[in-house]
Amino acid sequence: MPKSIFIDPKEIRKPQILKINDIPINQYKPDIKKEMKKYGEEKLLKIYYDMLIIREFESMLNAIKTQGSYEGIQYNHSGPAHLSIGQESSAVGQCVHLGIEDFIFGSHRSHGEVLAKCLSAIDQLDENKLLKMMKSYMDGACLKVVEKEHKGPIRSLAQDFVLYGVLAEIFGRANGFNKGLGGSMHVFFAPFGSMPNNAIVGGAADISVGAALFKRINQKPGTVICNIGDGSMGCGPVWEAIMLAAMDQYRTLWDKDLGGAPPILFNFFNNFYGMGGQTSGETMGYKILARVGAGVNPENLHVERVDGYNPLAVADAIERKKKILLKGNGPVLLDTITYRISGHSPSDASSYRSKEEISAWQEIDCIGGYGAYLKKNRMITSNEMDALKQEATLRITKALKLAVSLEISPRVKADFFETVMFSNRHEDRMEQRTPEILIPKKDNPRVKSLTHKYRFALDENGKTHPKVKVFSYRDALFEAMLYRFYEDPTMVAYGEENRDWGGAFAVYRGLTEALPYHRLFNTPISEGAIVGSGVGYALCGGRAVVELMYNDFIGRAGDELFNQVAKWQSMSAGLLTMPLTIRVSVGNKYGAQHSQDWTSLLAHIPGLKVMFPSTPYDAKGMLNLALHGTDPVVFFESQRLYDIGEYFVPSGVPEDYYEVPEGEPIIRKEGKDVTLLTIGAALYQGMEAAEELEKKYKVLAEVIDLRFINPLNYELIIESVKKTGKLVLVSDACERASFLHTIASNISQFIFDYLDGPAVVVGSRNWITPAAEMESSFFPQKEWIIDAIHERLYPLEGHQVTTDQSIAEQIRRNKFGI
Ligand SMILES: Cc1ncc(C[n+]2csc(CCOP(=O)(O)OP(=O)(O)O)c2C)c(N)n1
Ligand SMILES: [Mg+2]
């Protein structure tokens, strides 16, 4: 807690009654005169037309999915299609007051939202600019297809471009907006402000907050709308996102000139169902979703329930809420009521709702209702309506014809995936401007104190310098952070206890003095939102470093790591980059829930770079590397290592900038008899074992510190094992399914003929981590390594085992799942 905010017991303990402000529900009053004045006839008709286009698009997909044909065109689409028939007015109404700079993120049911946002952007853009954007998008691949078939104005061409780009994406084609790598549930078109859509219910929430943070912190125009369903109100990350968005500090502590809270609107398209679970009355207790806003802050999140069946009611709400957001007075919550006439997906038999209910909503259909309103006010005739419907059908038919053809719309080749898993770029700065820093580097108290420290751990006599005088692993991480903050104006770092506390383990001590609040801040204890907002920040083009105190808390950010951080570069076909570093710390001494090494879990996730330095030299060089790249990095650190100095590079940790080459393990001690490979802090047990092997048994172990889990160059390991013929692997991760087994298995396959015996894996026990005093029975010890070599690889002359590392014991443990 910052010292500037005083918690006064006298105030806090006073008896009071908390009053909650009223929450408006469906307060919009249609008034055609006012609406005409505000929008004009052309715009009011365009709203109708956009709704028709979306309805026809979704109806076409429904026909394709259920009957395999539409307007005589046959196609079998095996992928998903979550349709929004019935919800068109809420999507189109939302975009009426949105500019291109306003972003929308969405869910699995977002075809309509993408189309609505793109169609509205087309109306706003100058034709030349529009053409330029279409020409430059994927080198014009998508434009070329629709251009051939098109006559007429550029805006009309742009509509075809959007319909085809979205449909080709849904069908998984190379000309789709994300080259077919996103598909139905992830399609987006960033140039028009339609941002990634998420197949994970509620997944867009924290990402959207990150995008809004990016806008606020970097003074970008526009707002961010997070479109999610009513079902997502039950998702933890959605609540976490709301908490992060509603922090007081934006107004109490951040620089006033910045403009206040991040401009984020959580819009719930409330169709009253999450698949079949009825949210109001069955799976939730709020009765009216809007009520939730009352719990979050004194402004009730400016919450309202809006009639999403009237596009003009939605437009009105967005116009008013946008003003609040732009003034920095957000966040905002909207409960936009709507109804999906279509099933959750085309296979949905609607067994959870009555025919009467569906009919009742069909009777007040949002397109029919709005059409009748226009007709009543003499803006359109029945014939004109028919003509518009026909035009919509023709357009959709044209897009479908192009999208189903494998000749016109091929798929990417399988090896394309290889090229988009990582962006592999190096960017000194994500934007060209001067970083916001408060003091010159040399005036920083920590920088000053570091000048007095020994940058190599040992003195001339080989004795370790006193701890307080040694430049440590923690100091090394600090230097990498500081460097990048002074280079990259977009860089932010945040997480729990990141500011005044100095980072959970004092890595950031000294950063508080150097950086304004908005570049380094504390967050709620919301690991999901910490990581997820990092995703949103990064995919908008900013560099973020987020910290999870203990790697044991990764589970709290599980979806964010598995499905968001790791996947958005490739799901966007490389259109997005992810310069996001997630610092996590492997604990010890704190028992079962704070002392496990989770590297193996992360190793299994495609799309992540995973690093684990074990020396100060590497800590700095590897964090420099991570903070220079454009890929997501999970950066493991060890609490056992924060205090240690550099023991391996005699010239010490350089003061200047340097990077460790990516994916390259390093030899820590040369040897010829056995290769001893370690990950993370296990290096030090490995070194102890190597020394004893040499001293007692004349066995020269070659110790390799893996450093990188992914990507990983096996060459050095291969060379070493070719020389020694023997491989022992050690890490603090639990033995079962440890990443060590992957390396062991790969080496066995790559150079089987060179091996004298099986690769020997020594991991932690498959238990809970015990109390500090008993940790040596859990984490691999020097004795375990030597005993394992003796029992499983080759006998060491005169060796007496003190632990049971035998094969029989391995088999016994597995039998009991331990
Ligand atoms: C985290 C997660 N849980 C479950 C699902 C399966 N699922 C897909 S859509 C859906 C219902 C979502 O309801 P809601 O958020 O109201 O959106 P709607 O489908 O009504 O548009 C469910 C349970 C999922 N995709 N993600
Ligand atoms: Mg729903």
PDB file of N, CA and C and ligand atoms in Angstrom, residues 87 109 229-231 269-275 279 340, ligand 2:
ATOM      1  N   GLN A  87     -29.591 -11.906 -32.567  1.00  0.00           N
ATOM      2  CA  GLN A  87     -28.777 -10.965 -31.783  1.00  0.00           C
ATOM      3  C   GLN A  87     -28.205  -9.829 -32.631  1.00  0.00           C
ATOM      4  N   ARG A 109     -19.209 -16.574 -30.276  1.00  0.00           N
ATOM      5  CA  ARG A 109     -20.404 -16.253 -31.082  1.00  0.00           C
ATOM      6  C   ARG A 109     -20.243 -14.857 -31.687  1.00  0.00           C
ATOM      7  N   GLY A 229     -20.640 -13.271 -23.120  1.00  0.00           N
ATOM      8  CA  GLY A 229     -22.012 -13.699 -22.884  1.00  0.00           C
ATOM      9  C   GLY A 229     -22.360 -13.682 -21.403  1.00  0.00           C
ATOM     10  N   ASP A 230     -23.641 -13.790 -21.120  1.00  0.00           N
ATOM     11  CA  ASP A 230     -24.108 -13.814 -19.730  1.00  0.00           C
ATOM     12  C   ASP A 230     -23.514 -15.004 -18.974  1.00  0.00           C
ATOM     13  N   GLY A 231     -23.308 -16.112 -19.706  1.00  0.00           N
ATOM     14  CA  GLY A 231     -22.740 -17.298 -19.053  1.00  0.00           C
ATOM     15  C   GLY A 231     -21.362 -17.009 -18.486  1.00  0.00           C
ATOM     16  N   PHE A 269     -23.541  -9.609 -23.740  1.00  0.00           N
ATOM     17  CA  PHE A 269     -24.670  -9.896 -24.630  1.00  0.00           C
ATOM     18  C   PHE A 269     -25.491 -10.958 -23.910  1.00  0.00           C
ATOM     19  N   ASN A 270     -26.497 -10.485 -23.225  1.00  0.00           N
ATOM     20  CA  ASN A 270     -27.242 -11.346 -22.309  1.00  0.00           C
ATOM     21  C   ASN A 270     -28.418 -12.003 -23.031  1.00  0.00           C
ATOM     22  N   ASN A 271     -28.146 -13.215 -23.534  1.00  0.00           N
ATOM     23  CA  ASN A 271     -29.219 -13.951 -24.224  1.00  0.00           C
ATOM     24  C   ASN A 271     -29.868 -14.980 -23.277  1.00  0.00           C
ATOM     25  N   PHE A 272     -29.568 -14.856 -22.031  1.00  0.00           N
ATOM     26  CA  PHE A 272     -30.204 -15.623 -20.947  1.00  0.00           C
ATOM     27  C   PHE A 272     -29.811 -17.092 -20.886  1.00  0.00           C
ATOM     28  N   TYR A 273     -28.928 -17.498 -21.752  1.00  0.00           N
ATOM     29  CA  TYR A 273     -28.465 -18.893 -21.716  1.00  0.00           C
ATOM     30  C   TYR A 273     -26.954 -18.961 -21.899  1.00  0.00           C
ATOM     31  N   GLY A 274     -26.345 -19.902 -21.213  1.00  0.00           N
ATOM     32  CA  GLY A 274     -24.988 -20.310 -21.526  1.00  0.00           C
ATOM     33  C   GLY A 274     -25.156 -21.741 -22.019  1.00  0.00           C
ATOM     34  N   MET A 275     -25.053 -21.981 -23.283  1.00  0.00           N
ATOM     35  CA  MET A 275     -25.506 -23.246 -23.893  1.00  0.00           C
ATOM     36  C   MET A 275     -26.936 -23.512 -23.419  1.00  0.00           C
ATOM     37  N   THR A 279     -29.196 -18.616 -17.232  1.00  0.00           N
ATOM     38  CA  THR A 279     -28.417 -17.846 -16.255  1.00  0.00           C
ATOM     39  C   THR A 279     -29.317 -17.179 -15.219  1.00  0.00           C
ATOM     40  N   ARG A 340     -30.915 -15.450 -28.628  1.00  0.00           N
ATOM     41  CA  ARG A 340     -30.522 -16.142 -29.862  1.00  0.00           C
ATOM     42  C   ARG A 340     -31.634 -17.089 -30.256  1.00  0.00           C
TER      43      ARG A 340
HETATM   44 MG    MG B   2     -25.538 -16.474 -23.154  1.00  0.00          MG
END
